[in-house]
PDB file of C-alpha atoms in Angstrom:
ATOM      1  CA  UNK A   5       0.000   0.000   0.000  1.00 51.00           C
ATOM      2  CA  UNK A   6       1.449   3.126  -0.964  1.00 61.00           C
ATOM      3  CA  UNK A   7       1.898   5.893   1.383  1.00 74.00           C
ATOM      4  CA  UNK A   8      -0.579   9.000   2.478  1.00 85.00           C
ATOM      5  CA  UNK A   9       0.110  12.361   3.873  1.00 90.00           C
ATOM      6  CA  UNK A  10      -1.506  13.772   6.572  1.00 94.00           C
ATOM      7  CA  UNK A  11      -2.931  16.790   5.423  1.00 93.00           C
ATOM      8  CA  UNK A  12      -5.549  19.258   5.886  1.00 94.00           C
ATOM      9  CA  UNK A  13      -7.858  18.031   3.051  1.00 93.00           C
ATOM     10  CA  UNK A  14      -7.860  14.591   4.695  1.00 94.00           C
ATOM     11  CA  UNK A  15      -8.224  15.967   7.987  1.00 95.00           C
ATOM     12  CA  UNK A  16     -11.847  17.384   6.473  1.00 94.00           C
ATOM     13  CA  UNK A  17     -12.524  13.899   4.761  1.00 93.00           C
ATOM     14  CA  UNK A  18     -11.227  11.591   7.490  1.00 93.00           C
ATOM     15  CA  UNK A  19     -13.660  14.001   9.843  1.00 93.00           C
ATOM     16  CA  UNK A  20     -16.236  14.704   7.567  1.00 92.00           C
ATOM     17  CA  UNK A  21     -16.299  18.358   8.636  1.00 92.00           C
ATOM     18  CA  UNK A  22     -14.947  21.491   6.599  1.00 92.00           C
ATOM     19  CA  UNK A  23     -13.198  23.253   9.847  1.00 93.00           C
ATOM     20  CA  UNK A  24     -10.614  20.858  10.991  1.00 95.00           C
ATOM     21  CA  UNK A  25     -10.770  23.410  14.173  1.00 94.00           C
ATOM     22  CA  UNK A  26     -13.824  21.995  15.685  1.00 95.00           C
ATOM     23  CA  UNK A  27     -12.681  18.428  14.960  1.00 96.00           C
ATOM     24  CA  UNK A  28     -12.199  16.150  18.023  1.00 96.00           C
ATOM     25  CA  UNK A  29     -11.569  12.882  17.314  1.00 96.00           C
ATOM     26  CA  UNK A  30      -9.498  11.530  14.176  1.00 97.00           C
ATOM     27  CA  UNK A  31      -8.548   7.851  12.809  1.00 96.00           C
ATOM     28  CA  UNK A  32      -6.110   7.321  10.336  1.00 96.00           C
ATOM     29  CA  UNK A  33      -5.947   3.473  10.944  1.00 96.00           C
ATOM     30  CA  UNK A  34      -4.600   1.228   7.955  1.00 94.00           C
ATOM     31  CA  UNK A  35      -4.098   4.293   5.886  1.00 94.00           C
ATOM     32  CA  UNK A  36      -0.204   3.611   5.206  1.00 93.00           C
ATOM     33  CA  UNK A  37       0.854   6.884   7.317  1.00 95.00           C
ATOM     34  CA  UNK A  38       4.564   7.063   7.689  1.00 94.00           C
ATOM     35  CA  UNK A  39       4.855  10.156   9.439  1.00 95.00           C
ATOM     36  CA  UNK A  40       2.918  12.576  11.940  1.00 96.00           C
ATOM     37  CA  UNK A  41       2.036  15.932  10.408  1.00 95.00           C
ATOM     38  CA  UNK A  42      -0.390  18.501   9.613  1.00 94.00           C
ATOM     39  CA  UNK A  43      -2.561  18.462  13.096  1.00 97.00           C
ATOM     40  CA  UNK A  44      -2.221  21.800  13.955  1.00 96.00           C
ATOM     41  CA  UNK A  45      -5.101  22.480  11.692  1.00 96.00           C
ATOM     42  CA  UNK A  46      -7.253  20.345  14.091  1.00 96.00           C
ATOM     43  CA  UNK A  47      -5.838  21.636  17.367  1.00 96.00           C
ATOM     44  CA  UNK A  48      -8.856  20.287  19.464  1.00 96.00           C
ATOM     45  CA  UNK A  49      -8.405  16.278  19.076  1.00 97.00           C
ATOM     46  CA  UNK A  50      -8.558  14.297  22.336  1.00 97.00           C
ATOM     47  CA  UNK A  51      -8.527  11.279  20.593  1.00 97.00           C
ATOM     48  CA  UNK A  52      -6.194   9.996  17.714  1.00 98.00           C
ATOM     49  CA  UNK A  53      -6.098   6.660  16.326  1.00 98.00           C
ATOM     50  CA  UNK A  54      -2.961   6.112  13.922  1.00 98.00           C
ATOM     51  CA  UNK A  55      -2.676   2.318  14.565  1.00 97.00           C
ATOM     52  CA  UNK A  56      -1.860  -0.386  11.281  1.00 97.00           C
ATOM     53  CA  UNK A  57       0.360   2.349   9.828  1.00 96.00           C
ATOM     54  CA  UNK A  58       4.277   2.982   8.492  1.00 96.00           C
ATOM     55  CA  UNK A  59       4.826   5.390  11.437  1.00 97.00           C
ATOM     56  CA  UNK A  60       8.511   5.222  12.747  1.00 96.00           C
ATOM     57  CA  UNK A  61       8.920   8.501  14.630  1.00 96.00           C
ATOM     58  CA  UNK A  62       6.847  10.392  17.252  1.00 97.00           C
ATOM     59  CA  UNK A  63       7.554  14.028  16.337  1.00 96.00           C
ATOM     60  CA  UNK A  64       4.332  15.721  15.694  1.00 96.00           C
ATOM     61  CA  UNK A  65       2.116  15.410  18.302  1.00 97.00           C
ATOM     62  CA  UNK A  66       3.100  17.933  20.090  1.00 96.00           C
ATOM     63  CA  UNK A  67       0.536  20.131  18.045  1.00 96.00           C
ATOM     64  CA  UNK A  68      -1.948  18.453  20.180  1.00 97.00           C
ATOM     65  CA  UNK A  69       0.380  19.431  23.558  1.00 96.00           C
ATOM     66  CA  UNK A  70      -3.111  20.797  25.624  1.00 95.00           C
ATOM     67  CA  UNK A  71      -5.786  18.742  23.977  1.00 97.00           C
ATOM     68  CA  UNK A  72      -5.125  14.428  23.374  1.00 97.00           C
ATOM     69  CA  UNK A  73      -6.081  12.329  25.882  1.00 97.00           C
ATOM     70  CA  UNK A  74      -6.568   8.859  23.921  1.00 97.00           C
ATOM     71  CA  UNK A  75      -3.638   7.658  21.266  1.00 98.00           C
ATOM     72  CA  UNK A  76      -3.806   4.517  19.686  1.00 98.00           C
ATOM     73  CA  UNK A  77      -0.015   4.104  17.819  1.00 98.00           C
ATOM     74  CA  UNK A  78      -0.423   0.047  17.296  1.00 98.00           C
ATOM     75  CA  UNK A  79       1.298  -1.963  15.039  1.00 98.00           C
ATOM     76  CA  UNK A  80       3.537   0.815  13.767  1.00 97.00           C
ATOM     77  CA  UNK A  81       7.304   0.831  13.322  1.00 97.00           C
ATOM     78  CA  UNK A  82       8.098   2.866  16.856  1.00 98.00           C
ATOM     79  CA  UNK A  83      11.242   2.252  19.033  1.00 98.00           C
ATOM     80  CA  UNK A  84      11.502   5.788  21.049  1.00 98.00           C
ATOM     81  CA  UNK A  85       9.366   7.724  23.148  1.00 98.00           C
ATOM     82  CA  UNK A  86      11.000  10.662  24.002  1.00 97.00           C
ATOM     83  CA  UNK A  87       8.521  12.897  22.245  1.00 97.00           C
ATOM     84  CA  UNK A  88       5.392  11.673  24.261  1.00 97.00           C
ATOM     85  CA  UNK A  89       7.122  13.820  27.059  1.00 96.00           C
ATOM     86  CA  UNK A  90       4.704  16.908  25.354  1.00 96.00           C
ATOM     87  CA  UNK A  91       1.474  15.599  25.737  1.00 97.00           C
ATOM     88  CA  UNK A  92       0.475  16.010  29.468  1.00 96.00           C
ATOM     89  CA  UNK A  93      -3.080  15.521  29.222  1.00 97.00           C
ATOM     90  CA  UNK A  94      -2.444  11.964  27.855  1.00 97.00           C
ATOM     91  CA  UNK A  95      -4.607   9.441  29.704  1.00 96.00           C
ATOM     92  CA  UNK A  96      -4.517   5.931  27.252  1.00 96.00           C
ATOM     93  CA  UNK A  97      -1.585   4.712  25.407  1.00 98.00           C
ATOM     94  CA  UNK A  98      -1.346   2.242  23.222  1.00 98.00           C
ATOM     95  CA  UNK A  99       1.471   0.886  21.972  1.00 98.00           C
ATOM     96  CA  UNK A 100       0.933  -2.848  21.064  1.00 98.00           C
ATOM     97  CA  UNK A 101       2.831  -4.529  18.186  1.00 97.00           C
ATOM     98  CA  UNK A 102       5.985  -2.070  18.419  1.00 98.00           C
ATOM     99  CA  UNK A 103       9.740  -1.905  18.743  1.00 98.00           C
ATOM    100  CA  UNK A 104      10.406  -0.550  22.095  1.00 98.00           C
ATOM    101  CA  UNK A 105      13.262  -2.277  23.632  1.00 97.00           C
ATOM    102  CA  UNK A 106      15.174  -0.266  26.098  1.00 97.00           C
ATOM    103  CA  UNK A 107      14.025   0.744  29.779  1.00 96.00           C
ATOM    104  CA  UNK A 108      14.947   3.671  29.487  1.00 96.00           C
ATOM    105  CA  UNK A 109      12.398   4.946  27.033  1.00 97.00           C
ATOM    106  CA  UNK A 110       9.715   3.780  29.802  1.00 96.00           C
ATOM    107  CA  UNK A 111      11.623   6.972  31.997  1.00 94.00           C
ATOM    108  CA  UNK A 112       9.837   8.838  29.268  1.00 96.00           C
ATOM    109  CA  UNK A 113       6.399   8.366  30.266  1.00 96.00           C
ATOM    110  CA  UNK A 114       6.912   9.573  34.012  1.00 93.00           C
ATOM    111  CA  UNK A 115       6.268  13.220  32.575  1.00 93.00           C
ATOM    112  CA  UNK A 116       2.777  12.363  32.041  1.00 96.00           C
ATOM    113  CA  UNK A 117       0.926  13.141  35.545  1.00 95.00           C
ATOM    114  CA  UNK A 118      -2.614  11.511  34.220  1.00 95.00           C
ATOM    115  CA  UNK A 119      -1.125   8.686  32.678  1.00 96.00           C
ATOM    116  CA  UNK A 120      -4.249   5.578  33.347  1.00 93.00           C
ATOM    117  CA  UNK A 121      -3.624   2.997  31.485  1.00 95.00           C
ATOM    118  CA  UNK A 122      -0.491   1.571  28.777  1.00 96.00           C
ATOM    119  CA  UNK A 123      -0.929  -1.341  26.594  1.00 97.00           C
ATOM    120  CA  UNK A 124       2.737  -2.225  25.402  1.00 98.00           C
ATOM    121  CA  UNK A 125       1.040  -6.144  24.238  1.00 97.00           C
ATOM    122  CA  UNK A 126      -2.365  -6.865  24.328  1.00 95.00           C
ATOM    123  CA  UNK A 127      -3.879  -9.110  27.458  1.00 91.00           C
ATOM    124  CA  UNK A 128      -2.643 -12.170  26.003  1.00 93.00           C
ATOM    125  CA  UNK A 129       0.845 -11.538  25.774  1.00 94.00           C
ATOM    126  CA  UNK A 130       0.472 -11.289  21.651  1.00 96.00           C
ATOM    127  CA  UNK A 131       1.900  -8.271  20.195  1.00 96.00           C
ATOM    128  CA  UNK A 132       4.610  -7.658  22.467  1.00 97.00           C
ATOM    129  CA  UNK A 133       7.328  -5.288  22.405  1.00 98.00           C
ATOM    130  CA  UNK A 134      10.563  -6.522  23.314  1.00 98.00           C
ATOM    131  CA  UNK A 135      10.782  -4.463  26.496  1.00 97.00           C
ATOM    132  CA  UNK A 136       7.865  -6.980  28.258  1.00 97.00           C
ATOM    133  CA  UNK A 137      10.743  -9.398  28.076  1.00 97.00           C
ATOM    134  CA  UNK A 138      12.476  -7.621  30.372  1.00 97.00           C
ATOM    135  CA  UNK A 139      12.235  -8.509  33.848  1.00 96.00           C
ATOM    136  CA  UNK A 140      12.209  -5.063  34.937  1.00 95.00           C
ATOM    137  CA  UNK A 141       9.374  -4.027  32.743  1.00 96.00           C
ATOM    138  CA  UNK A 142       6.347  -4.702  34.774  1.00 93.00           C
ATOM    139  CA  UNK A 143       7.934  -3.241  38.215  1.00 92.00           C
ATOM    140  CA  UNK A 144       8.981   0.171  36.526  1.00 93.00           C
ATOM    141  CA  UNK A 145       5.760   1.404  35.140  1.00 93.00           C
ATOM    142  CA  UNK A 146       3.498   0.527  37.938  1.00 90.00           C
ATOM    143  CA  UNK A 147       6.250   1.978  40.641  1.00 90.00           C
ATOM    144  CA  UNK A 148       7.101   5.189  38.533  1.00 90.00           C
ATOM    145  CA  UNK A 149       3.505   5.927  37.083  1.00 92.00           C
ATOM    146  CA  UNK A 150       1.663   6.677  39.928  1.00 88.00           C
ATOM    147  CA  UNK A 151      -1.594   7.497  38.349  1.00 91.00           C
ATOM    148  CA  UNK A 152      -1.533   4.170  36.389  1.00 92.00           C
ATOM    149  CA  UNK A 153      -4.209   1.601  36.570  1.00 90.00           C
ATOM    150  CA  UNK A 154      -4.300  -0.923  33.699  1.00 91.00           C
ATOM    151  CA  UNK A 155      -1.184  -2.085  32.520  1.00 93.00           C
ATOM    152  CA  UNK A 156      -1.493  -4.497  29.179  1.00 94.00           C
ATOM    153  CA  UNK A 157      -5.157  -4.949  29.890  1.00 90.00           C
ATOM    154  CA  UNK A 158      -5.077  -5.767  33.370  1.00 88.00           C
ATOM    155  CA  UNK A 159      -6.269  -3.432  36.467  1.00 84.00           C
ATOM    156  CA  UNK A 160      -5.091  -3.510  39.558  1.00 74.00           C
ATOM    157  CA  UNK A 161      -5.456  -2.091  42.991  1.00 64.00           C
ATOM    158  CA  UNK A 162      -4.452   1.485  43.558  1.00 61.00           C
ATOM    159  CA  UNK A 163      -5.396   4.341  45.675  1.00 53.00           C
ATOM    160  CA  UNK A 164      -8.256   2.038  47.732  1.00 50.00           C
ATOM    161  CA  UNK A 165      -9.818   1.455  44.020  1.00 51.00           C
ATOM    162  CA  UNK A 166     -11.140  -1.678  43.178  1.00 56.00           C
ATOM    163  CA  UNK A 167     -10.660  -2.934  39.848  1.00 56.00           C
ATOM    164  CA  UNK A 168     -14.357  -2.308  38.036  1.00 60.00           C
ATOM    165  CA  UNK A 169     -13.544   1.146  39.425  1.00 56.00           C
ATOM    166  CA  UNK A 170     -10.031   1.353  37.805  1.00 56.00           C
ATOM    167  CA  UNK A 171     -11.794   0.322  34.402  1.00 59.00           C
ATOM    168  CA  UNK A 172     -14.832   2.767  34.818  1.00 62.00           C
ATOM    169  CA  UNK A 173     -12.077   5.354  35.352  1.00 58.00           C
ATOM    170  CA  UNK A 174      -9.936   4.377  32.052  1.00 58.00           C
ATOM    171  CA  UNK A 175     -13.009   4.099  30.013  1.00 62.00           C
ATOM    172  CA  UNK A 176     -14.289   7.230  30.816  1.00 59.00           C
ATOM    173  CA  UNK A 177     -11.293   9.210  29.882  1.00 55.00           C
ATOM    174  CA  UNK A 178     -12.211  11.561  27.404  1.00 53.00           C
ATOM    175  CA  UNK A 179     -10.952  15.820  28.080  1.00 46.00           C
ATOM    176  CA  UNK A 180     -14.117  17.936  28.339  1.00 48.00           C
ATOM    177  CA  UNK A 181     -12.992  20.927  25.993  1.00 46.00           C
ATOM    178  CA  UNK A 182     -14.950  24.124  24.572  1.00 51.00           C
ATOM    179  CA  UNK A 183     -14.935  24.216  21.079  1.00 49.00           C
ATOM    180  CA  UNK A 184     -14.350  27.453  19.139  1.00 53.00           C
ATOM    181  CA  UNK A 185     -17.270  28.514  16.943  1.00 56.00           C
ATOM    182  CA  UNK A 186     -16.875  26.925  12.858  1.00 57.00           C
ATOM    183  CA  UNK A 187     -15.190  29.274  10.982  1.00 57.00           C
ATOM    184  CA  UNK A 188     -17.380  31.072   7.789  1.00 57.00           C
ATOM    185  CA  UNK A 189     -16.402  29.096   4.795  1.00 56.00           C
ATOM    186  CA  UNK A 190     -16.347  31.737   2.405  1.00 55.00           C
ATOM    187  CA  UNK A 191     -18.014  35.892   3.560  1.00 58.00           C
ATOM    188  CA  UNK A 192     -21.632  36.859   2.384  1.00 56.00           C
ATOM    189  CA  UNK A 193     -20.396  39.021  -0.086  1.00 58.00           C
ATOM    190  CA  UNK A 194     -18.363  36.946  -1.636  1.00 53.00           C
ATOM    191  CA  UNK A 195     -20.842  35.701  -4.138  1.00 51.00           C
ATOM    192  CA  UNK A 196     -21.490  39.045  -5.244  1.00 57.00           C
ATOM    193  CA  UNK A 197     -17.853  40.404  -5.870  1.00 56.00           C
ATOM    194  CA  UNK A 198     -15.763  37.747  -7.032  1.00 54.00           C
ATOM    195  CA  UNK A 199     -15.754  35.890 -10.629  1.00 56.00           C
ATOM    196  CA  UNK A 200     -15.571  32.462  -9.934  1.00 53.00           C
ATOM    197  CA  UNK A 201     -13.472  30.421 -12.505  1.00 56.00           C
ATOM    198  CA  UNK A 202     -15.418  27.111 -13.306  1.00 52.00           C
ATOM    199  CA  UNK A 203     -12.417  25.054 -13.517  1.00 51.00           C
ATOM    200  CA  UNK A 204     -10.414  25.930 -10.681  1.00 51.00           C
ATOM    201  CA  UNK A 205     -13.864  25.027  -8.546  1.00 49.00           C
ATOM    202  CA  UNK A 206     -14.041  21.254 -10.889  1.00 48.00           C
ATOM    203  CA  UNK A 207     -10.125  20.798 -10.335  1.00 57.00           C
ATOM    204  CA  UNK A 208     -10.280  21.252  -6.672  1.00 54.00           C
ATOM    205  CA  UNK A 209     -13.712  18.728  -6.489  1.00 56.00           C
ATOM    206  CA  UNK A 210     -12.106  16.204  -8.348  1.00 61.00           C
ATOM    207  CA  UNK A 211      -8.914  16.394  -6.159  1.00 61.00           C
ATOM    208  CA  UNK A 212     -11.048  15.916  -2.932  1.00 66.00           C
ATOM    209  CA  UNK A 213     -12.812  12.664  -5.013  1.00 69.00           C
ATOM    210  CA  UNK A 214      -9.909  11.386  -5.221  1.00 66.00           C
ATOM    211  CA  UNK A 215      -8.759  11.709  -2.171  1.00 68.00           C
ATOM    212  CA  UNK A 216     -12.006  10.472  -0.900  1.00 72.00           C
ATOM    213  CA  UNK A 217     -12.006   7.057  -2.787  1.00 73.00           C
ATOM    214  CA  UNK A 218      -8.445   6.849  -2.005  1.00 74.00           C
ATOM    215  CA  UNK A 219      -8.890   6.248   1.513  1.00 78.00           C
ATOM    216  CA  UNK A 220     -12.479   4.256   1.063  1.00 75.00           C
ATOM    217  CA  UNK A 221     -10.498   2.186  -0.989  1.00 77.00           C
ATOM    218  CA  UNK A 222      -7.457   1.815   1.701  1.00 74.00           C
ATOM    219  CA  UNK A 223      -9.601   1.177   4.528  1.00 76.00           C
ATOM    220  CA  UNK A 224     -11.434  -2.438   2.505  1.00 77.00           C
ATOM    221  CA  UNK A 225      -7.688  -3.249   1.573  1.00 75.00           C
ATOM    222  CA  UNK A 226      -6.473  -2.857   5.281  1.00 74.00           C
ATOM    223  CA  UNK A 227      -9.748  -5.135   5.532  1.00 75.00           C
ATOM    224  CA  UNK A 228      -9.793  -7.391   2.920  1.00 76.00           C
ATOM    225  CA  UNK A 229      -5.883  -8.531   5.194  1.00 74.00           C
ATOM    226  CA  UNK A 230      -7.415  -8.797   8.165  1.00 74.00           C
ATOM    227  CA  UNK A 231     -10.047 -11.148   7.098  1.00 74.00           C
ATOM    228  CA  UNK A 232      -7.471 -13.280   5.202  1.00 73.00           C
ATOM    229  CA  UNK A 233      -5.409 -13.763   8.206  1.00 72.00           C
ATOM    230  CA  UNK A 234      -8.452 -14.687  10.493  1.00 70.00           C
ATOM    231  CA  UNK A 235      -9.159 -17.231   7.226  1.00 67.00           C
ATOM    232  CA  UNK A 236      -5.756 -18.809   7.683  1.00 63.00           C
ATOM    233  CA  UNK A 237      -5.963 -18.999  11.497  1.00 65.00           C
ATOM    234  CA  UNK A 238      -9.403 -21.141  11.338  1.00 61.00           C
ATOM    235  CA  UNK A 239      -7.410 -23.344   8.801  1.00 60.00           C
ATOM    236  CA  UNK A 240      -4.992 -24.662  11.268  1.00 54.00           C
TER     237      UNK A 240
END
C-alpha cells in the first residue's frame, strides 16, 4: 500500500467536517501513514487513532500538547518515546505490536501526571514489544507511574480502588474541551464580488474525489488482510 500524507484536506474527509478546528476525534488506521504531520489544523483532538500504519517517529504530536487524551499508535514501526514527554493531558496509550526495547524509554512516560492505562502487548501476551521481556518491565511502570491503573489490559489495585472502578475510570477518559465557533467558509459578499473560474472550482472537487475514494479504498484493503489472516488462522 502506498503511502498518504496527513494533510488538511484529509483531515476534512477523514472528519467529515470542513473546519478541521472543531474536529475532536481523528482515525487514520490502515491508511499507510509514515509520518505525523499537519494536526495543527485540528488543534482540538482528544482522541487519535494512527494504529496499522508505516509510522517510525513520534515528532508531531506535540501540536496536540493541551488537547489528546486517547492515542492509539499500534502496530507501527516505533522504538523511542521521548517525544510523548509533550502531551500532558495523555490518559490511554497504546502501543501494542511495536519496537520498544530499552528501559529507558519507559523513563519517558513519568512526565505524564494523568497517565491511566499503557498497553505495550495486548492481554494475552500477543503483540509484544521486546521491552515486556524484560524482567524489569512490569515493576517500573506501575512503581514510577503513579496514576496508572491498567497495565497491558489488566487493572489492579491502587489508591483504595477496586478494579471495576479502575476500568470505569480508564473508560471514561475523554478531556471535556470548549470548542471554538466553525469558521465562515467563504463571507456573504463573496458571491457578489468575485468571478468564480469554473475550472479551478471542478479541479479542486475532483482532487477531494480522489482523495475520498483513495482512503475508502485503503480502509477495505487494510480489511480485505485482516479477514485473510483470520481465514488462515481457522485453517490450522
Amino acid at each position: 500500500m502506498d503511502n498518504i500524507e496527513i494533510d488538511e484536506a484529509l483531515i476534512k474527509i477523514i472528519s467529515g467536517q470542513f473546519d478541521p478546528g472543531i474536529v475532536t476525534k481523528l482515525s487514520f488506521n490502515g491508511l499507510g501513514v509514515s509520518r505525523i504531520q499537519s494536526l495543527s489544523c485540528a488543534p482540538m483532538v482528544h482522541t487519535l487513532d494512527l494504529s496499522n500504519n508505516k509510522i517510525g517517529s513520534l515528532n508531531g504530536l506535540n501540536a496536540l500538547t493541551d488537547t489528546l487524551v486517547n492515542l492509539n499508535l499500534a502496530h507501527n514501526s516505533i522504538s523511542q518515546l521521548a517525544p510523548l514527554k509533550e502531551l500532558p493531558k495523555l490518559q490511554r496509550l497504546t502501543l501494542t505490536g511495536n519496537y520498544v526495547s530499552e528501559l529507558e524509554e519507559l523513563w519517558h512516560l513519568t512526565s505524564l501526571p494523568q497517565l491511566r492505562a499503557i498497553h505495550f502487548q495486548n492481554h494475552d501476551g500477543s503483540a509484544s514489544n521486546p521491552i515486556c521481556d524484560n524482567p524489569q518491565y512490569k515493576n517500573t511502570l506501575i512503581n514510577k507511574l503513579k496514576t496508572l491503573i491498567c497495565l497491558d489490559g489488566k487493572y489492579f489495585l491502587k489508591g483504595g480502588l477496586n478494579p471495576e472502578d479502575c476500568k470505569a475510570l480508564v473508560e471514561s477518559a475523554e478531556l471535556e474541551i470548549e470548542l471554538p465557533p466553525p469558521k465562515e467558509w467563504l463571507p456573504a459578499s463573496y458571491w457578489t464580488t468575485t468571478s468564480v473560474d469554473p475550472k479551478v472550482v471542478i479541479n479542486t472537487q475532483t482532487e477531494n474525489d480522489f482523495k475520498v475514494r483513495l482512503v475508502d479504498t485503503q480502509k477495505l484493503a487494510h480489511r480485505a488482510d485482516e479477514l485473510i489472516e483470520a481465514a488462515k488462522k481457522s485453517l490450522l
